[in-house]
């Protein structure tokens, strides 16, 4: 369990890069000569953990590094739980917002602390159960994660709104 999860999730790319091992390599797949001859793909590993993320979707090494760091933040939000759970400052947060990984981590902390019970989690977050289901449904990865967590606790999977 990371003691500084929230600080890592709040940090900018430059700060996060200092606590990561960065590796650049030649990407595979479509993209022509640029992709096959330059080391533009990026892999980041959070030092002292098993968290790794990579990206090779762009031709630019800088954009791939930024995308890999974003993926690393999301992986950290899914993988690390903090107790006691504190709800996010606000219930609304767009998927593309820079604070989404931190918001996600806090929502998952609250859901885990409440045993993935929909009503208890929604009450702790200050929203209705249907609003919570809608928030989960907008992110396919979150939807799948929530349903897997509920099934592990022998709860029925969520139904799409």
mmCIF file with all atom_site columns, C-alpha atoms in Angstrom:
data_model
loop_
_atom_site.group_PDB
_atom_site.id
_atom_site.type_symbol
_atom_site.label_atom_id
_atom_site.label_alt_id
_atom_site.label_comp_id
_atom_site.label_asym_id
_atom_site.label_entity_id
_atom_site.label_seq_id
_atom_site.pdbx_PDB_ins_code
_atom_site.Cartn_x
_atom_site.Cartn_y
_atom_site.Cartn_z
_atom_site.occupancy
_atom_site.B_iso_or_equiv
_atom_site.pdbx_formal_charge
_atom_site.auth_seq_id
_atom_site.auth_comp_id
_atom_site.auth_asym_id
_atom_site.auth_atom_id
_atom_site.pdbx_PDB_model_num
ATOM 1   C CA . UNK A 1 1   ? 0.000   0.000   0.000   1.00 0.00 ? 1   UNK A CA 1
ATOM 2   C CA . UNK A 1 2   ? 1.384   3.367   -1.013  1.00 0.00 ? 2   UNK A CA 1
ATOM 3   C CA . UNK A 1 3   ? 1.374   6.032   1.672   1.00 0.00 ? 3   UNK A CA 1
ATOM 4   C CA . UNK A 1 4   ? 1.535   8.883   -0.827  1.00 0.00 ? 4   UNK A CA 1
ATOM 5   C CA . UNK A 1 5   ? -1.010  7.705   -3.432  1.00 0.00 ? 5   UNK A CA 1
ATOM 6   C CA . UNK A 1 6   ? -2.959  10.962  -3.455  1.00 0.00 ? 6   UNK A CA 1
ATOM 7   C CA . UNK A 1 7   ? 0.203   13.054  -3.798  1.00 0.00 ? 7   UNK A CA 1
ATOM 8   C CA . UNK A 1 8   ? 1.287   10.961  -6.771  1.00 0.00 ? 8   UNK A CA 1
ATOM 9   C CA . UNK A 1 9   ? -2.157  11.320  -8.370  1.00 0.00 ? 9   UNK A CA 1
ATOM 10  C CA . UNK A 1 10  ? -2.099  15.106  -7.854  1.00 0.00 ? 10  UNK A CA 1
ATOM 11  C CA . UNK A 1 11  ? 1.417   15.587  -9.239  1.00 0.00 ? 11  UNK A CA 1
ATOM 12  C CA . UNK A 1 12  ? 2.134   16.977  -12.681 1.00 0.00 ? 12  UNK A CA 1
ATOM 13  C CA . UNK A 1 13  ? 3.926   14.942  -15.348 1.00 0.00 ? 13  UNK A CA 1
ATOM 14  C CA . UNK A 1 14  ? 7.370   16.371  -14.577 1.00 0.00 ? 14  UNK A CA 1
ATOM 15  C CA . UNK A 1 15  ? 7.107   15.592  -10.866 1.00 0.00 ? 15  UNK A CA 1
ATOM 16  C CA . UNK A 1 16  ? 5.718   12.115  -11.493 1.00 0.00 ? 16  UNK A CA 1
ATOM 17  C CA . UNK A 1 17  ? 8.531   11.407  -13.971 1.00 0.00 ? 17  UNK A CA 1
ATOM 18  C CA . UNK A 1 18  ? 11.064  11.914  -11.160 1.00 0.00 ? 18  UNK A CA 1
ATOM 19  C CA . UNK A 1 19  ? 9.642   8.962   -9.198  1.00 0.00 ? 19  UNK A CA 1
ATOM 20  C CA . UNK A 1 20  ? 9.372   6.742   -12.281 1.00 0.00 ? 20  UNK A CA 1
ATOM 21  C CA . UNK A 1 21  ? 11.764  4.807   -14.448 1.00 0.00 ? 21  UNK A CA 1
ATOM 22  C CA . UNK A 1 22  ? 11.265  5.950   -18.047 1.00 0.00 ? 22  UNK A CA 1
ATOM 23  C CA . UNK A 1 23  ? 12.043  3.741   -20.989 1.00 0.00 ? 23  UNK A CA 1
ATOM 24  C CA . UNK A 1 24  ? 11.683  4.597   -24.664 1.00 0.00 ? 24  UNK A CA 1
ATOM 25  C CA . UNK A 1 25  ? 11.555  1.961   -27.361 1.00 0.00 ? 25  UNK A CA 1
ATOM 26  C CA . UNK A 1 26  ? 10.523  1.383   -30.952 1.00 0.00 ? 26  UNK A CA 1
ATOM 27  C CA . UNK A 1 27  ? 6.796   0.908   -31.264 1.00 0.00 ? 27  UNK A CA 1
ATOM 28  C CA . UNK A 1 28  ? 5.285   -1.870  -33.323 1.00 0.00 ? 28  UNK A CA 1
ATOM 29  C CA . UNK A 1 29  ? 2.364   -1.922  -35.697 1.00 0.00 ? 29  UNK A CA 1
ATOM 30  C CA . UNK A 1 30  ? 1.163   0.541   -38.288 1.00 0.00 ? 30  UNK A CA 1
ATOM 31  C CA . UNK A 1 31  ? 2.808   3.930   -38.651 1.00 0.00 ? 31  UNK A CA 1
ATOM 32  C CA . UNK A 1 32  ? 5.448   3.624   -41.326 1.00 0.00 ? 32  UNK A CA 1
ATOM 33  C CA . UNK A 1 33  ? 9.099   4.585   -41.166 1.00 0.00 ? 33  UNK A CA 1
ATOM 34  C CA . UNK A 1 34  ? 8.770   7.101   -38.340 1.00 0.00 ? 34  UNK A CA 1
ATOM 35  C CA . UNK A 1 35  ? 7.353   4.499   -35.975 1.00 0.00 ? 35  UNK A CA 1
ATOM 36  C CA . UNK A 1 36  ? 9.677   1.697   -37.046 1.00 0.00 ? 36  UNK A CA 1
ATOM 37  C CA . UNK A 1 37  ? 12.927  3.700   -36.898 1.00 0.00 ? 37  UNK A CA 1
ATOM 38  C CA . UNK A 1 38  ? 12.568  5.945   -33.853 1.00 0.00 ? 38  UNK A CA 1
ATOM 39  C CA . UNK A 1 39  ? 12.181  5.156   -30.188 1.00 0.00 ? 39  UNK A CA 1
ATOM 40  C CA . UNK A 1 40  ? 8.963   7.080   -29.692 1.00 0.00 ? 40  UNK A CA 1
ATOM 41  C CA . UNK A 1 41  ? 7.023   4.544   -27.580 1.00 0.00 ? 41  UNK A CA 1
ATOM 42  C CA . UNK A 1 42  ? 7.183   5.133   -23.823 1.00 0.00 ? 42  UNK A CA 1
ATOM 43  C CA . UNK A 1 43  ? 7.020   2.849   -20.796 1.00 0.00 ? 43  UNK A CA 1
ATOM 44  C CA . UNK A 1 44  ? 6.889   4.190   -17.228 1.00 0.00 ? 44  UNK A CA 1
ATOM 45  C CA . UNK A 1 45  ? 7.358   2.210   -14.027 1.00 0.00 ? 45  UNK A CA 1
ATOM 46  C CA . UNK A 1 46  ? 6.640   3.673   -10.603 1.00 0.00 ? 46  UNK A CA 1
ATOM 47  C CA . UNK A 1 47  ? 9.827   3.056   -8.621  1.00 0.00 ? 47  UNK A CA 1
ATOM 48  C CA . UNK A 1 48  ? 9.417   0.555   -5.811  1.00 0.00 ? 48  UNK A CA 1
ATOM 49  C CA . UNK A 1 49  ? 6.095   -0.805  -7.098  1.00 0.00 ? 49  UNK A CA 1
ATOM 50  C CA . UNK A 1 50  ? 4.773   -3.137  -9.780  1.00 0.00 ? 50  UNK A CA 1
ATOM 51  C CA . UNK A 1 51  ? 2.830   -0.331  -11.497 1.00 0.00 ? 51  UNK A CA 1
ATOM 52  C CA . UNK A 1 52  ? 3.809   -0.065  -15.172 1.00 0.00 ? 52  UNK A CA 1
ATOM 53  C CA . UNK A 1 53  ? 2.136   1.672   -18.105 1.00 0.00 ? 53  UNK A CA 1
ATOM 54  C CA . UNK A 1 54  ? 3.125   2.210   -21.705 1.00 0.00 ? 54  UNK A CA 1
ATOM 55  C CA . UNK A 1 55  ? 1.862   3.992   -24.784 1.00 0.00 ? 55  UNK A CA 1
ATOM 56  C CA . UNK A 1 56  ? 2.852   4.044   -28.433 1.00 0.00 ? 56  UNK A CA 1
ATOM 57  C CA . UNK A 1 57  ? -0.223  5.591   -30.034 1.00 0.00 ? 57  UNK A CA 1
ATOM 58  C CA . UNK A 1 58  ? 1.448   8.822   -31.153 1.00 0.00 ? 58  UNK A CA 1
ATOM 59  C CA . UNK A 1 59  ? 4.478   9.619   -33.284 1.00 0.00 ? 59  UNK A CA 1
ATOM 60  C CA . UNK A 1 60  ? 5.797   11.955  -30.591 1.00 0.00 ? 60  UNK A CA 1
ATOM 61  C CA . UNK A 1 61  ? 7.850   10.595  -27.706 1.00 0.00 ? 61  UNK A CA 1
ATOM 62  C CA . UNK A 1 62  ? 6.626   13.432  -25.467 1.00 0.00 ? 62  UNK A CA 1
ATOM 63  C CA . UNK A 1 63  ? 2.939   12.721  -26.128 1.00 0.00 ? 63  UNK A CA 1
ATOM 64  C CA . UNK A 1 64  ? 3.462   8.983   -25.602 1.00 0.00 ? 64  UNK A CA 1
ATOM 65  C CA . UNK A 1 65  ? 5.214   9.690   -22.289 1.00 0.00 ? 65  UNK A CA 1
ATOM 66  C CA . UNK A 1 66  ? 2.316   11.911  -21.174 1.00 0.00 ? 66  UNK A CA 1
ATOM 67  C CA . UNK A 1 67  ? -0.221  9.251   -22.186 1.00 0.00 ? 67  UNK A CA 1
ATOM 68  C CA . UNK A 1 68  ? 1.759   6.532   -20.362 1.00 0.00 ? 68  UNK A CA 1
ATOM 69  C CA . UNK A 1 69  ? 1.878   8.688   -17.204 1.00 0.00 ? 69  UNK A CA 1
ATOM 70  C CA . UNK A 1 70  ? -1.898  9.208   -17.450 1.00 0.00 ? 70  UNK A CA 1
ATOM 71  C CA . UNK A 1 71  ? -2.390  5.434   -17.731 1.00 0.00 ? 71  UNK A CA 1
ATOM 72  C CA . UNK A 1 72  ? -0.093  4.936   -14.739 1.00 0.00 ? 72  UNK A CA 1
ATOM 73  C CA . UNK A 1 73  ? -2.229  7.303   -12.642 1.00 0.00 ? 73  UNK A CA 1
ATOM 74  C CA . UNK A 1 74  ? -5.384  5.378   -13.592 1.00 0.00 ? 74  UNK A CA 1
ATOM 75  C CA . UNK A 1 75  ? -3.722  2.046   -12.734 1.00 0.00 ? 75  UNK A CA 1
ATOM 76  C CA . UNK A 1 76  ? -2.697  3.463   -9.367  1.00 0.00 ? 76  UNK A CA 1
ATOM 77  C CA . UNK A 1 77  ? -6.256  4.705   -8.722  1.00 0.00 ? 77  UNK A CA 1
ATOM 78  C CA . UNK A 1 78  ? -7.634  1.219   -9.379  1.00 0.00 ? 78  UNK A CA 1
ATOM 79  C CA . UNK A 1 79  ? -4.928  -0.667  -7.503  1.00 0.00 ? 79  UNK A CA 1
ATOM 80  C CA . UNK A 1 80  ? -4.446  1.252   -4.254  1.00 0.00 ? 80  UNK A CA 1
ATOM 81  C CA . UNK A 1 81  ? -7.063  1.701   -1.523  1.00 0.00 ? 81  UNK A CA 1
ATOM 82  C CA . UNK A 1 82  ? -6.684  4.220   1.302   1.00 0.00 ? 82  UNK A CA 1
ATOM 83  C CA . UNK A 1 83  ? -8.432  3.918   4.633   1.00 0.00 ? 83  UNK A CA 1
ATOM 84  C CA . UNK A 1 84  ? -10.237 5.691   6.074   1.00 0.00 ? 84  UNK A CA 1
ATOM 85  C CA . UNK A 1 85  ? -12.071 6.480   2.870   1.00 0.00 ? 85  UNK A CA 1
ATOM 86  C CA . UNK A 1 86  ? -12.669 10.149  2.173   1.00 0.00 ? 86  UNK A CA 1
ATOM 87  C CA . UNK A 1 87  ? -15.217 11.145  -0.472  1.00 0.00 ? 87  UNK A CA 1
ATOM 88  C CA . UNK A 1 88  ? -14.008 13.362  -3.313  1.00 0.00 ? 88  UNK A CA 1
ATOM 89  C CA . UNK A 1 89  ? -14.464 17.100  -2.837  1.00 0.00 ? 89  UNK A CA 1
ATOM 90  C CA . UNK A 1 90  ? -17.151 17.176  -5.501  1.00 0.00 ? 90  UNK A CA 1
ATOM 91  C CA . UNK A 1 91  ? -19.224 14.445  -7.115  1.00 0.00 ? 91  UNK A CA 1
ATOM 92  C CA . UNK A 1 92  ? -18.814 15.786  -10.664 1.00 0.00 ? 92  UNK A CA 1
ATOM 93  C CA . UNK A 1 93  ? -15.590 15.100  -12.555 1.00 0.00 ? 93  UNK A CA 1
ATOM 94  C CA . UNK A 1 94  ? -15.137 14.674  -16.309 1.00 0.00 ? 94  UNK A CA 1
ATOM 95  C CA . UNK A 1 95  ? -13.232 11.670  -17.631 1.00 0.00 ? 95  UNK A CA 1
ATOM 96  C CA . UNK A 1 96  ? -10.717 13.955  -19.361 1.00 0.00 ? 96  UNK A CA 1
ATOM 97  C CA . UNK A 1 97  ? -10.156 16.206  -16.337 1.00 0.00 ? 97  UNK A CA 1
ATOM 98  C CA . UNK A 1 98  ? -6.612  16.069  -14.904 1.00 0.00 ? 98  UNK A CA 1
ATOM 99  C CA . UNK A 1 99  ? -8.038  15.301  -11.439 1.00 0.00 ? 99  UNK A CA 1
ATOM 100 C CA . UNK A 1 100 ? -10.060 12.289  -12.666 1.00 0.00 ? 100 UNK A CA 1
ATOM 101 C CA . UNK A 1 101 ? -7.574  9.679   -11.338 1.00 0.00 ? 101 UNK A CA 1
ATOM 102 C CA . UNK A 1 102 ? -7.724  11.252  -7.858  1.00 0.00 ? 102 UNK A CA 1
ATOM 103 C CA . UNK A 1 103 ? -11.525 11.465  -8.029  1.00 0.00 ? 103 UNK A CA 1
ATOM 104 C CA . UNK A 1 104 ? -11.665 7.826   -9.156  1.00 0.00 ? 104 UNK A CA 1
ATOM 105 C CA . UNK A 1 105 ? -9.390  6.687   -6.320  1.00 0.00 ? 105 UNK A CA 1
ATOM 106 C CA . UNK A 1 106 ? -11.562 8.419   -3.716  1.00 0.00 ? 106 UNK A CA 1
ATOM 107 C CA . UNK A 1 107 ? -14.805 7.016   -5.152  1.00 0.00 ? 107 UNK A CA 1
ATOM 108 C CA . UNK A 1 108 ? -13.320 3.512   -5.176  1.00 0.00 ? 108 UNK A CA 1
ATOM 109 C CA . UNK A 1 109 ? -12.102 3.985   -1.577  1.00 0.00 ? 109 UNK A CA 1
ATOM 110 C CA . UNK A 1 110 ? -15.645 4.883   -0.499  1.00 0.00 ? 110 UNK A CA 1
ATOM 111 C CA . UNK A 1 111 ? -17.196 2.003   -2.463  1.00 0.00 ? 111 UNK A CA 1
ATOM 112 C CA . UNK A 1 112 ? -14.710 -0.476  -1.005  1.00 0.00 ? 112 UNK A CA 1
ATOM 113 C CA . UNK A 1 113 ? -15.247 0.831   2.539   1.00 0.00 ? 113 UNK A CA 1
ATOM 114 C CA . UNK A 1 114 ? -18.993 0.290   2.086   1.00 0.00 ? 114 UNK A CA 1
ATOM 115 C CA . UNK A 1 115 ? -18.582 -3.238  0.737   1.00 0.00 ? 115 UNK A CA 1
ATOM 116 C CA . UNK A 1 116 ? -19.671 -2.088  -2.739  1.00 0.00 ? 116 UNK A CA 1
ATOM 117 C CA . UNK A 1 117 ? -23.226 -1.647  -1.452  1.00 0.00 ? 117 UNK A CA 1
ATOM 118 C CA . UNK A 1 118 ? -24.776 0.803   -3.897  1.00 0.00 ? 118 UNK A CA 1
ATOM 119 C CA . UNK A 1 119 ? -27.063 2.635   -1.473  1.00 0.00 ? 119 UNK A CA 1
ATOM 120 C CA . UNK A 1 120 ? -24.437 3.036   1.256   1.00 0.00 ? 120 UNK A CA 1
ATOM 121 C CA . UNK A 1 121 ? -21.793 4.180   -1.235  1.00 0.00 ? 121 UNK A CA 1
ATOM 122 C CA . UNK A 1 122 ? -24.158 6.704   -2.836  1.00 0.00 ? 122 UNK A CA 1
ATOM 123 C CA . UNK A 1 123 ? -25.153 8.051   0.585   1.00 0.00 ? 123 UNK A CA 1
ATOM 124 C CA . UNK A 1 124 ? -21.485 8.461   1.580   1.00 0.00 ? 124 UNK A CA 1
ATOM 125 C CA . UNK A 1 125 ? -20.822 10.306  -1.700  1.00 0.00 ? 125 UNK A CA 1
ATOM 126 C CA . UNK A 1 126 ? -23.881 12.531  -1.306  1.00 0.00 ? 126 UNK A CA 1
ATOM 127 C CA . UNK A 1 127 ? -25.716 11.369  -4.408  1.00 0.00 ? 127 UNK A CA 1
ATOM 128 C CA . UNK A 1 128 ? -28.496 9.002   -5.403  1.00 0.00 ? 128 UNK A CA 1
ATOM 129 C CA . UNK A 1 129 ? -27.793 5.364   -6.317  1.00 0.00 ? 129 UNK A CA 1
ATOM 130 C CA . UNK A 1 130 ? -28.980 6.020   -9.888  1.00 0.00 ? 130 UNK A CA 1
ATOM 131 C CA . UNK A 1 131 ? -26.566 8.985   -10.234 1.00 0.00 ? 131 UNK A CA 1
ATOM 132 C CA . UNK A 1 132 ? -23.738 6.759   -9.012  1.00 0.00 ? 132 UNK A CA 1
ATOM 133 C CA . UNK A 1 133 ? -24.621 4.033   -11.527 1.00 0.00 ? 133 UNK A CA 1
ATOM 134 C CA . UNK A 1 134 ? -24.626 6.662   -14.299 1.00 0.00 ? 134 UNK A CA 1
ATOM 135 C CA . UNK A 1 135 ? -21.154 7.830   -13.217 1.00 0.00 ? 135 UNK A CA 1
ATOM 136 C CA . UNK A 1 136 ? -19.890 4.253   -13.303 1.00 0.00 ? 136 UNK A CA 1
ATOM 137 C CA . UNK A 1 137 ? -21.519 3.563   -16.685 1.00 0.00 ? 137 UNK A CA 1
ATOM 138 C CA . UNK A 1 138 ? -19.771 6.448   -18.498 1.00 0.00 ? 138 UNK A CA 1
ATOM 139 C CA . UNK A 1 139 ? -16.358 4.820   -18.007 1.00 0.00 ? 139 UNK A CA 1
ATOM 140 C CA . UNK A 1 140 ? -16.237 1.247   -19.409 1.00 0.00 ? 140 UNK A CA 1
ATOM 141 C CA . UNK A 1 141 ? -13.188 0.303   -17.321 1.00 0.00 ? 141 UNK A CA 1
ATOM 142 C CA . UNK A 1 142 ? -14.825 1.584   -14.127 1.00 0.00 ? 142 UNK A CA 1
ATOM 143 C CA . UNK A 1 143 ? -18.063 -0.240  -14.990 1.00 0.00 ? 143 UNK A CA 1
ATOM 144 C CA . UNK A 1 144 ? -16.222 -3.535  -15.397 1.00 0.00 ? 144 UNK A CA 1
ATOM 145 C CA . UNK A 1 145 ? -14.148 -2.975  -12.245 1.00 0.00 ? 145 UNK A CA 1
ATOM 146 C CA . UNK A 1 146 ? -17.252 -2.179  -10.164 1.00 0.00 ? 146 UNK A CA 1
ATOM 147 C CA . UNK A 1 147 ? -19.108 -5.244  -11.385 1.00 0.00 ? 147 UNK A CA 1
ATOM 148 C CA . UNK A 1 148 ? -16.126 -7.512  -10.721 1.00 0.00 ? 148 UNK A CA 1
ATOM 149 C CA . UNK A 1 149 ? -15.813 -6.106  -7.201  1.00 0.00 ? 149 UNK A CA 1
ATOM 150 C CA . UNK A 1 150 ? -19.539 -6.635  -6.585  1.00 0.00 ? 150 UNK A CA 1
ATOM 151 C CA . UNK A 1 151 ? -19.458 -10.220 -7.872  1.00 0.00 ? 151 UNK A CA 1
ATOM 152 C CA . UNK A 1 152 ? -16.495 -11.005 -5.561  1.00 0.00 ? 152 UNK A CA 1
ATOM 153 C CA . UNK A 1 153 ? -18.692 -9.912  -2.659  1.00 0.00 ? 153 UNK A CA 1
ATOM 154 C CA . UNK A 1 154 ? -21.589 -12.019 -3.969  1.00 0.00 ? 154 UNK A CA 1
ATOM 155 C CA . UNK A 1 155 ? -23.610 -8.929  -4.925  1.00 0.00 ? 155 UNK A CA 1
ATOM 156 C CA . UNK A 1 156 ? -25.506 -8.800  -8.219  1.00 0.00 ? 156 UNK A CA 1
ATOM 157 C CA . UNK A 1 157 ? -23.808 -6.886  -11.037 1.00 0.00 ? 157 UNK A CA 1
ATOM 158 C CA . UNK A 1 158 ? -25.008 -3.368  -11.760 1.00 0.00 ? 158 UNK A CA 1
ATOM 159 C CA . UNK A 1 159 ? -27.583 -2.852  -14.512 1.00 0.00 ? 159 UNK A CA 1
ATOM 160 C CA . UNK A 1 160 ? -26.910 -0.256  -17.183 1.00 0.00 ? 160 UNK A CA 1
ATOM 161 C CA . UNK A 1 161 ? -28.997 2.918   -16.821 1.00 0.00 ? 161 UNK A CA 1
#
